[in-house]
PDB file of C-alpha atoms in Angstrom:
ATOM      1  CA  UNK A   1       0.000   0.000   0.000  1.00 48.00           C
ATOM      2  CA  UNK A   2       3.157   2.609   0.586  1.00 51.00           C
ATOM      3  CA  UNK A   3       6.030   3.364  -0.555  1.00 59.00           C
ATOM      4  CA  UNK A   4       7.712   5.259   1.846  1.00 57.00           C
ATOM      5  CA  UNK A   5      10.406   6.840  -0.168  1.00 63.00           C
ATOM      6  CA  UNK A   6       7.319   8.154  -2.438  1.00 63.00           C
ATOM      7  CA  UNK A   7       3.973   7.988  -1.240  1.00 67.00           C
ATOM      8  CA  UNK A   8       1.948   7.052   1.685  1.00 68.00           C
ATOM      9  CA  UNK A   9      -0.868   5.062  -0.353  1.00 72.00           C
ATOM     10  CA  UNK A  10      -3.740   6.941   0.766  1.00 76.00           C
ATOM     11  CA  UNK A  11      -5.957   6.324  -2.521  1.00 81.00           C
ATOM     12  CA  UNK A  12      -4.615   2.434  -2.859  1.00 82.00           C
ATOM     13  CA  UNK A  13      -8.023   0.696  -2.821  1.00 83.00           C
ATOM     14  CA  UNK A  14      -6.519  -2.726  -1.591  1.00 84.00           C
ATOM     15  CA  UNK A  15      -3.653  -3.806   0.327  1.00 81.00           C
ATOM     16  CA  UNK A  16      -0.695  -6.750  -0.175  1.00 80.00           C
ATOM     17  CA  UNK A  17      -3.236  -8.492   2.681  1.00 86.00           C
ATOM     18  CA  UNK A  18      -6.989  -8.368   0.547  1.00 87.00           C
ATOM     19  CA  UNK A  19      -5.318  -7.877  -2.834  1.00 86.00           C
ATOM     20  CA  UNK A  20      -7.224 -11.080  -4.184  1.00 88.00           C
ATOM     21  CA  UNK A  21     -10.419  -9.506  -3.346  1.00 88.00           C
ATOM     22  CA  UNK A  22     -10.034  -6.417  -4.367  1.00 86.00           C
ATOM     23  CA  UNK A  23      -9.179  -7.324  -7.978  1.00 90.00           C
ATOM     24  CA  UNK A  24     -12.330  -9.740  -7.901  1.00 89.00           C
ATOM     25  CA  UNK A  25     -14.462  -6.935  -7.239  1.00 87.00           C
ATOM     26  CA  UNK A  26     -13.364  -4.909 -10.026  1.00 88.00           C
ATOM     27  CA  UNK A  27     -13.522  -7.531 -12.743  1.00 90.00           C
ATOM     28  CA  UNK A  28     -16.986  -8.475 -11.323  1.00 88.00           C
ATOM     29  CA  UNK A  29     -18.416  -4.776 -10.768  1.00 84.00           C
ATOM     30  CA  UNK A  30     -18.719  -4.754  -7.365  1.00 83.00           C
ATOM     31  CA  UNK A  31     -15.887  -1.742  -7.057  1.00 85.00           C
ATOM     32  CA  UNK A  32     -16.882   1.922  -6.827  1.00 85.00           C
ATOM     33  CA  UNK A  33     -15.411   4.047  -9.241  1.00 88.00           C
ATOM     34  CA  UNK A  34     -14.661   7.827  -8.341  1.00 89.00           C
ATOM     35  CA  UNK A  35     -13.459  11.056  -9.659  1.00 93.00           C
ATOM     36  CA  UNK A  36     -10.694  13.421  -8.306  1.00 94.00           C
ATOM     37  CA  UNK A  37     -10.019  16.701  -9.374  1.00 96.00           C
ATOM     38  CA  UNK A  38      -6.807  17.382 -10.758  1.00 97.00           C
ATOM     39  CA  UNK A  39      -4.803  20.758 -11.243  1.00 98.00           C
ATOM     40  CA  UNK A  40      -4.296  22.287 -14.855  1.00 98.00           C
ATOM     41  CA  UNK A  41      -1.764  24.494 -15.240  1.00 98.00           C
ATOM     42  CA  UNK A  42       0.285  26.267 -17.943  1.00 98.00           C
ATOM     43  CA  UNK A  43       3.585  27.799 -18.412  1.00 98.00           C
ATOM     44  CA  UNK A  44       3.908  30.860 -20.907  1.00 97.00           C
ATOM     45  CA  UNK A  45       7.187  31.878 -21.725  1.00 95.00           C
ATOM     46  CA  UNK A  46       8.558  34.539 -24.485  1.00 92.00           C
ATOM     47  CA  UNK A  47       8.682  31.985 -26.753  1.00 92.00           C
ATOM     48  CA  UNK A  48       6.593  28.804 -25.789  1.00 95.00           C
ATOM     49  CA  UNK A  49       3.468  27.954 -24.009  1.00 97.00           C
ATOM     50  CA  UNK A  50       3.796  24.199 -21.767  1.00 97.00           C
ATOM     51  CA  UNK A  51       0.660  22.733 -20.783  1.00 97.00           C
ATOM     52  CA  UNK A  52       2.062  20.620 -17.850  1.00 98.00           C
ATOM     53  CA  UNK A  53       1.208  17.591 -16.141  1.00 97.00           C
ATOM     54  CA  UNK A  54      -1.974  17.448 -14.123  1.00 97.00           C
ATOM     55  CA  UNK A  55      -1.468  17.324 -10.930  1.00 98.00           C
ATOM     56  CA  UNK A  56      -3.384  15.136  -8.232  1.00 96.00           C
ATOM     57  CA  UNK A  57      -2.535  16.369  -5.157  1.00 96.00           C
ATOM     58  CA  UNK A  58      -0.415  20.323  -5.126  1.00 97.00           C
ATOM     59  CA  UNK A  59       1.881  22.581  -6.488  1.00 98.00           C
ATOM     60  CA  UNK A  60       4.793  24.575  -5.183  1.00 98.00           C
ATOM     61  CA  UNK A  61       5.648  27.458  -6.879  1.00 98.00           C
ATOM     62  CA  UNK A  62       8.300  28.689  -5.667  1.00 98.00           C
ATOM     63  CA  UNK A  63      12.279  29.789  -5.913  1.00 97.00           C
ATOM     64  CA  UNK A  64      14.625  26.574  -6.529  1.00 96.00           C
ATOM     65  CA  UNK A  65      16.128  27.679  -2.912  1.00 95.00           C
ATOM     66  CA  UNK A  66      14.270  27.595  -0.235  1.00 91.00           C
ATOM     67  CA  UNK A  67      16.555  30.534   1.630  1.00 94.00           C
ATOM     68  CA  UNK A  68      15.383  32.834  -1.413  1.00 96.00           C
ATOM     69  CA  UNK A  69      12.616  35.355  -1.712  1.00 96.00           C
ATOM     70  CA  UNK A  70       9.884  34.582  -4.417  1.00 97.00           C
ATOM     71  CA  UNK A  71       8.308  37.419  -6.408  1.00 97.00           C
ATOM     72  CA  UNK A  72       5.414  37.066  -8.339  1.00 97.00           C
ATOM     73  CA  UNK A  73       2.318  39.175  -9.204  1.00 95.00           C
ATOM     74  CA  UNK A  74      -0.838  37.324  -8.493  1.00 95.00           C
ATOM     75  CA  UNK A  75      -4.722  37.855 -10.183  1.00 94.00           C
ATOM     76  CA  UNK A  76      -7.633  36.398 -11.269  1.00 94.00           C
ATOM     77  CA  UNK A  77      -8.156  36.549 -15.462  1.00 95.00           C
ATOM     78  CA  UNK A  78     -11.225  37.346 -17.373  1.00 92.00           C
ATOM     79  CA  UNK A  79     -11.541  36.393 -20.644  1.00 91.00           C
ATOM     80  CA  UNK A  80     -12.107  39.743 -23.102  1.00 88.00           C
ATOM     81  CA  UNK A  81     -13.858  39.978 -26.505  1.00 81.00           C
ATOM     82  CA  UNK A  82     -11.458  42.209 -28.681  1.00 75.00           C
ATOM     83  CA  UNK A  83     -13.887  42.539 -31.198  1.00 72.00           C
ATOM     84  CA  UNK A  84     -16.412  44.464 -29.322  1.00 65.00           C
ATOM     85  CA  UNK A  85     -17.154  48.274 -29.076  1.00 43.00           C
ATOM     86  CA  UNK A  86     -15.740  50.369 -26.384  1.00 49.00           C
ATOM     87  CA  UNK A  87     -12.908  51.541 -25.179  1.00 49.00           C
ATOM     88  CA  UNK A  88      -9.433  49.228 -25.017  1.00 52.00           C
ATOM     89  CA  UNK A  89      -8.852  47.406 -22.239  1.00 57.00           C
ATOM     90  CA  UNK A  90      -5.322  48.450 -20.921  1.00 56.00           C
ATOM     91  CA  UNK A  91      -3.840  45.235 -18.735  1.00 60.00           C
ATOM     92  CA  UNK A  92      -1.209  46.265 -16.081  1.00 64.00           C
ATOM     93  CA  UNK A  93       1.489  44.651 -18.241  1.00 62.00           C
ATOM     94  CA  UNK A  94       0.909  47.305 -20.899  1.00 60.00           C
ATOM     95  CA  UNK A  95      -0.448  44.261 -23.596  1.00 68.00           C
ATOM     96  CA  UNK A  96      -3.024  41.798 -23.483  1.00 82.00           C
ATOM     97  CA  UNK A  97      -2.641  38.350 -21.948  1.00 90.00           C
ATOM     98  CA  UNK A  98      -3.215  34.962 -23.566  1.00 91.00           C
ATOM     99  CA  UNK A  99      -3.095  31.486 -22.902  1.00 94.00           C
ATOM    100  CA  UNK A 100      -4.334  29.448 -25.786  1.00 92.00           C
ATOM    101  CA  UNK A 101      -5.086  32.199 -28.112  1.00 90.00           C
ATOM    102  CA  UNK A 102      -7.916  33.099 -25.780  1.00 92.00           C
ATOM    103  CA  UNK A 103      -6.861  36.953 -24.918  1.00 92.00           C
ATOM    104  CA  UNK A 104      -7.495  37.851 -21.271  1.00 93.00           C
ATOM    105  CA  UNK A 105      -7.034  40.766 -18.827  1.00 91.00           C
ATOM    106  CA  UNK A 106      -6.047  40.363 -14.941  1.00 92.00           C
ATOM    107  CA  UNK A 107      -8.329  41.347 -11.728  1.00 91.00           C
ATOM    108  CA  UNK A 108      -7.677  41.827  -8.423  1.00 88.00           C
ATOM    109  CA  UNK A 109      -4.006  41.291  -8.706  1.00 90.00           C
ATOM    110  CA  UNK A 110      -1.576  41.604  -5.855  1.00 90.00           C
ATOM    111  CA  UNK A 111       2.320  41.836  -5.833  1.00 92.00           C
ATOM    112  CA  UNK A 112       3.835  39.432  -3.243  1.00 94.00           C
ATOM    113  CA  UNK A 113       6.936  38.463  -2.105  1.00 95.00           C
ATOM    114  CA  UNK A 114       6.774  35.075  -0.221  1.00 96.00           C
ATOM    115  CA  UNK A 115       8.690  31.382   0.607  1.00 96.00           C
ATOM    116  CA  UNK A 116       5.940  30.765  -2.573  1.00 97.00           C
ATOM    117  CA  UNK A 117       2.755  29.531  -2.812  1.00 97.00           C
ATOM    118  CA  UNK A 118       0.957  25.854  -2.836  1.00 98.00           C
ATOM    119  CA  UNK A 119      -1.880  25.120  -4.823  1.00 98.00           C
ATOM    120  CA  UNK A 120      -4.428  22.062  -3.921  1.00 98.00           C
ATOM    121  CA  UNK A 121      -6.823  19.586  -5.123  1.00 97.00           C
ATOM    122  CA  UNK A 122      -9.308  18.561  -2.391  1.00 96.00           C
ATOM    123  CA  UNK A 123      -7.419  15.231  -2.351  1.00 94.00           C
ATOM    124  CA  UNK A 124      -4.122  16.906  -1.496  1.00 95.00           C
ATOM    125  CA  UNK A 125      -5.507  19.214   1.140  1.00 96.00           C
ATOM    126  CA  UNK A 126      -5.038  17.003   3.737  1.00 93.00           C
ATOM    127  CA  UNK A 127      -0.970  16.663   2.966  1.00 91.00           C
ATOM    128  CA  UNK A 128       1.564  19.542   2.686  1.00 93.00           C
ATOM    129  CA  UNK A 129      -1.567  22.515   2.584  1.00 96.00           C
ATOM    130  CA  UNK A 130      -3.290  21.422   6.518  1.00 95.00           C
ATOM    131  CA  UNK A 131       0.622  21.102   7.316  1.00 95.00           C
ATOM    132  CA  UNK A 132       1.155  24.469   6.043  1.00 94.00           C
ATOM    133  CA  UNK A 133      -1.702  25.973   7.482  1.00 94.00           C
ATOM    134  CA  UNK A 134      -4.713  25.614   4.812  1.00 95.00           C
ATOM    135  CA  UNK A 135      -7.933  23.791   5.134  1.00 95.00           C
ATOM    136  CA  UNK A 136      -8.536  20.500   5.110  1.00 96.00           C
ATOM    137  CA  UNK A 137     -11.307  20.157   2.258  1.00 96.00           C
ATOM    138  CA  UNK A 138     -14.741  17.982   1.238  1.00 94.00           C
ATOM    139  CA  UNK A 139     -12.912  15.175  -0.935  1.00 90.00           C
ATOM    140  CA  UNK A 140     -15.874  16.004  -3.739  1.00 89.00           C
ATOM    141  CA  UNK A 141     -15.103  19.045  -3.861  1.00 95.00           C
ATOM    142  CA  UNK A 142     -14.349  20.427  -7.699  1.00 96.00           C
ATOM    143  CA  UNK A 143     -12.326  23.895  -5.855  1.00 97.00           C
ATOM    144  CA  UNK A 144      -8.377  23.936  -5.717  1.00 98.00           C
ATOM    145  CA  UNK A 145      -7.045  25.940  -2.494  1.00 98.00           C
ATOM    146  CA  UNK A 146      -4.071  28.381  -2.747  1.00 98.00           C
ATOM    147  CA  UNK A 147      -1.858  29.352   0.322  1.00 97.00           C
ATOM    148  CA  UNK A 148       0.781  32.334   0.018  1.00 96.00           C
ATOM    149  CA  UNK A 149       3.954  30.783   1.939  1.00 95.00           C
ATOM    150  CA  UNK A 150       5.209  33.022   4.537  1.00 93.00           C
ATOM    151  CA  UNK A 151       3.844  36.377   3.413  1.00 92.00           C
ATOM    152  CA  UNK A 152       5.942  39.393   3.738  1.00 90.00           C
ATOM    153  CA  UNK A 153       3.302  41.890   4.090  1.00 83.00           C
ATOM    154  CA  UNK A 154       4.420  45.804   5.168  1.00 74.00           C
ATOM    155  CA  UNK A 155       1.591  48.350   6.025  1.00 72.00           C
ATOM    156  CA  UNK A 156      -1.799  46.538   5.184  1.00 64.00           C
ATOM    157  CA  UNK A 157      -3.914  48.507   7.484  1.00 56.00           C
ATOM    158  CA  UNK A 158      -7.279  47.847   6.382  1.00 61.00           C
ATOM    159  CA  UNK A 159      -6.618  43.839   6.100  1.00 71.00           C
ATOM    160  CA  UNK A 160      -7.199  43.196   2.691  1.00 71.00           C
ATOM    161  CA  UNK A 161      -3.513  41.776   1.450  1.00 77.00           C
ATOM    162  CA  UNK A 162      -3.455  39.267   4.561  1.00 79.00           C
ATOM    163  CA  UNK A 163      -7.223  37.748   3.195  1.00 82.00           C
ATOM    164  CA  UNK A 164      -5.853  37.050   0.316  1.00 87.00           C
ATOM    165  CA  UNK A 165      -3.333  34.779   1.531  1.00 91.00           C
ATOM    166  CA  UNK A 166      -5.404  31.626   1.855  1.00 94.00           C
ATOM    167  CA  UNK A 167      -8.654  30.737  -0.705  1.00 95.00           C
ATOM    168  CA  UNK A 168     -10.015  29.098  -3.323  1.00 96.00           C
ATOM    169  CA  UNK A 169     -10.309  28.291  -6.738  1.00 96.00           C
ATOM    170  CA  UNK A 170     -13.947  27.828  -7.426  1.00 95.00           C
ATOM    171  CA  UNK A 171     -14.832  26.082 -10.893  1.00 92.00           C
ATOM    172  CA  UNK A 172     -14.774  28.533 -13.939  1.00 92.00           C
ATOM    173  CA  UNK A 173     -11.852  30.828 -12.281  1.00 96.00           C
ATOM    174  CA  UNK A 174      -8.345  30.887 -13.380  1.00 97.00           C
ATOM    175  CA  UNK A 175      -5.757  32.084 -10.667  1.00 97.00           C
ATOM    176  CA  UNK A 176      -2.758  33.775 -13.074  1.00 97.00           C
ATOM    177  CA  UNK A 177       0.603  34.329 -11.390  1.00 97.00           C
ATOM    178  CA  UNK A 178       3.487  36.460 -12.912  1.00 97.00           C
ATOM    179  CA  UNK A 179       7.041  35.689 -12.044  1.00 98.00           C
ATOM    180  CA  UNK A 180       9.143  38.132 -10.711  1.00 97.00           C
ATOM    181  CA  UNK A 181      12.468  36.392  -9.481  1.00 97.00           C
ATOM    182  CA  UNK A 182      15.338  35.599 -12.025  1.00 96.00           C
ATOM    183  CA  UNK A 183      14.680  31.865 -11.247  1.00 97.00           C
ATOM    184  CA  UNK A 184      11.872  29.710 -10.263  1.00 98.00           C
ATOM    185  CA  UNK A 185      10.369  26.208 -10.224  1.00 98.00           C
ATOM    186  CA  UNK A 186       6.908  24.470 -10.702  1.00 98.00           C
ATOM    187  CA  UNK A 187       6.847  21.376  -8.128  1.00 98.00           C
ATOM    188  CA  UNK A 188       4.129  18.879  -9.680  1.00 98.00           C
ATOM    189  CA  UNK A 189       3.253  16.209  -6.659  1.00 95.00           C
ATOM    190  CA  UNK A 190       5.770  16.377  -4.979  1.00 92.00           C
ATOM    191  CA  UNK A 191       9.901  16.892  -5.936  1.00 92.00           C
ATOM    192  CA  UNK A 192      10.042  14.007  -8.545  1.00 91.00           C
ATOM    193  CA  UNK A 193       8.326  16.163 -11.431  1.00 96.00           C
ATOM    194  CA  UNK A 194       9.647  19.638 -11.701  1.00 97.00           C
ATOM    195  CA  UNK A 195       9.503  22.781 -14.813  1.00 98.00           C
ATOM    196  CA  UNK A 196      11.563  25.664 -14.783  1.00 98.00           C
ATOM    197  CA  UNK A 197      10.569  29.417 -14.587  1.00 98.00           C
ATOM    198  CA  UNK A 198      12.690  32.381 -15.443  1.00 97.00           C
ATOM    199  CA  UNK A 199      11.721  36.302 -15.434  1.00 97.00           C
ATOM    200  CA  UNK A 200       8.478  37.234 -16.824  1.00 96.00           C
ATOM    201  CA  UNK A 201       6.984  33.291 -17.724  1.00 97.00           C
ATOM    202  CA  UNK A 202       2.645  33.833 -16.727  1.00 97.00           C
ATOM    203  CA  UNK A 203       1.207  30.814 -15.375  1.00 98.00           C
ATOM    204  CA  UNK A 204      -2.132  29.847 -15.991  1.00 98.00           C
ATOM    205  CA  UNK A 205      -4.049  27.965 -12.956  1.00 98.00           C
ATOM    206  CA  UNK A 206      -7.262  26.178 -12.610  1.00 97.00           C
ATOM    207  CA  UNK A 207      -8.914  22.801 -12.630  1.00 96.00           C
ATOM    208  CA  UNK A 208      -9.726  22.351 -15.653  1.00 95.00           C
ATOM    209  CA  UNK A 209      -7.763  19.006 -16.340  1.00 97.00           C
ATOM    210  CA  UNK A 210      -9.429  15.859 -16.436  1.00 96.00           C
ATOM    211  CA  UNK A 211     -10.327  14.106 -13.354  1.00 95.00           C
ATOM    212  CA  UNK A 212      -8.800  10.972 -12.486  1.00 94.00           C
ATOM    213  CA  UNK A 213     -10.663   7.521 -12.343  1.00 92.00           C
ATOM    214  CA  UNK A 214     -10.006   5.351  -9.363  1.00 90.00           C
ATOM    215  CA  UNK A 215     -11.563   2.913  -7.823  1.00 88.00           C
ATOM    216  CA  UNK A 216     -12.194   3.524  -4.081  1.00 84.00           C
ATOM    217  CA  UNK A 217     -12.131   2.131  -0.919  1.00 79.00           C
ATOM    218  CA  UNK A 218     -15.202   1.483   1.121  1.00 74.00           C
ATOM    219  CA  UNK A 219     -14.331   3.918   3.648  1.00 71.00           C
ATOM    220  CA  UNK A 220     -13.730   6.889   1.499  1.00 67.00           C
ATOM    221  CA  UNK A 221     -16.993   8.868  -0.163  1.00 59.00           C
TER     222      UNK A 221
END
């Protein structure tokens, strides 16, 4: 069921000890089959756009050393029809953002300089986000949950900046994250799957991946 140099088996339906049974009941139809939600997220840099791996559990985002200061401009983006009447939408970045093709522009977006931030499934809020301080979620739950790592927050008097550094990701929203440090790293479940960021890359994140199908234990709903 675990591999401790890895994983602690939490979503292993059987065990070495009721392994024969557990096989039975799939073959036969007696297994439940779930869904998890799974993180989507995409890496734009000058010259590429990488749609990486979805990820069960988290992500860290964050500098490759953990003794380093990560600087990133966090939002929430909109898509925006640039065909319609009106006046031009302006983004902050002085030109319009797109993942995809899709243009969008940013809202709400706050500068922060942090340890990073972690981003969760409801199946990985029970690892490193309760550790870190996050909340433990409803397994069925479709929302990711995003904690800011060891804010560094100077003269937020009326609150605001400090509420934003815990929430959630409802379905539909895109969090968008600008980096600001010379070098940074995506961590994808853990330290095994990793992509590089440099100065300037956008990252796109929401949960729109596809959900994983796994059969479940009887004492998980």
């Amino acid at each position: 069921k675990s591999d401790e140099r890895r994983s602690h088996g939490a979503l292993c339906m059987c065990t070495a000890n009721n392994m024969q049974e557990g096989v039975a009941r799939v073959l036969h139809g007696g297994a439940r089959l779930g869904l998890r939600t799974r993180i989507h997220c995409t890496v734009k840099s000058t010259f590429s756009e990488t749609r990486l791996v979805p990820a069960l559990n988290d992500l860290l985002i964050a500098n490759p050393s953990p003794a380093a200061v990560s600087r990133y401009r966090m939002g929430w983006l909109e898509p925006i029809d640039l065909r319609s009447s009106g006046e031009p939408r302006h983004s902050i970045y002085g030109t319009t953002i797109r993942f995809g093709g899709v243009p969008y522009e940013v809202k709400n977006s706050l500068n922060v300089w942090s340890s990073g931030m972690w981003v969760s499934t409801a199946t990985g809020s029970t690892a490193a986000m309760a550790a870190a301080g996050g909340e433990v979620m409803d397994l069925n739950s479709k929302d990711l949950q995003y904690l800011i790592r060891e804010h560094m927050i100077e003269n937020d008097d009326s609150g605001i900046t400090r509420a934003m550094d815990n929430g959630m990701l409802t379905e539909g929203q895109k969090m968008h994250l600008r980096w600001n440090s010379q070098k940074g790293r995506v961590f994808i479940d853990g330290s095994h799957l990793t992509h590089n960021l440099e100065l300037g890359d956008e990252i796109l994140i929401d949960n729109g991946a596809p959900p994983l199908k796994l059969f479940m234990r009887d004492d998980v709903y």
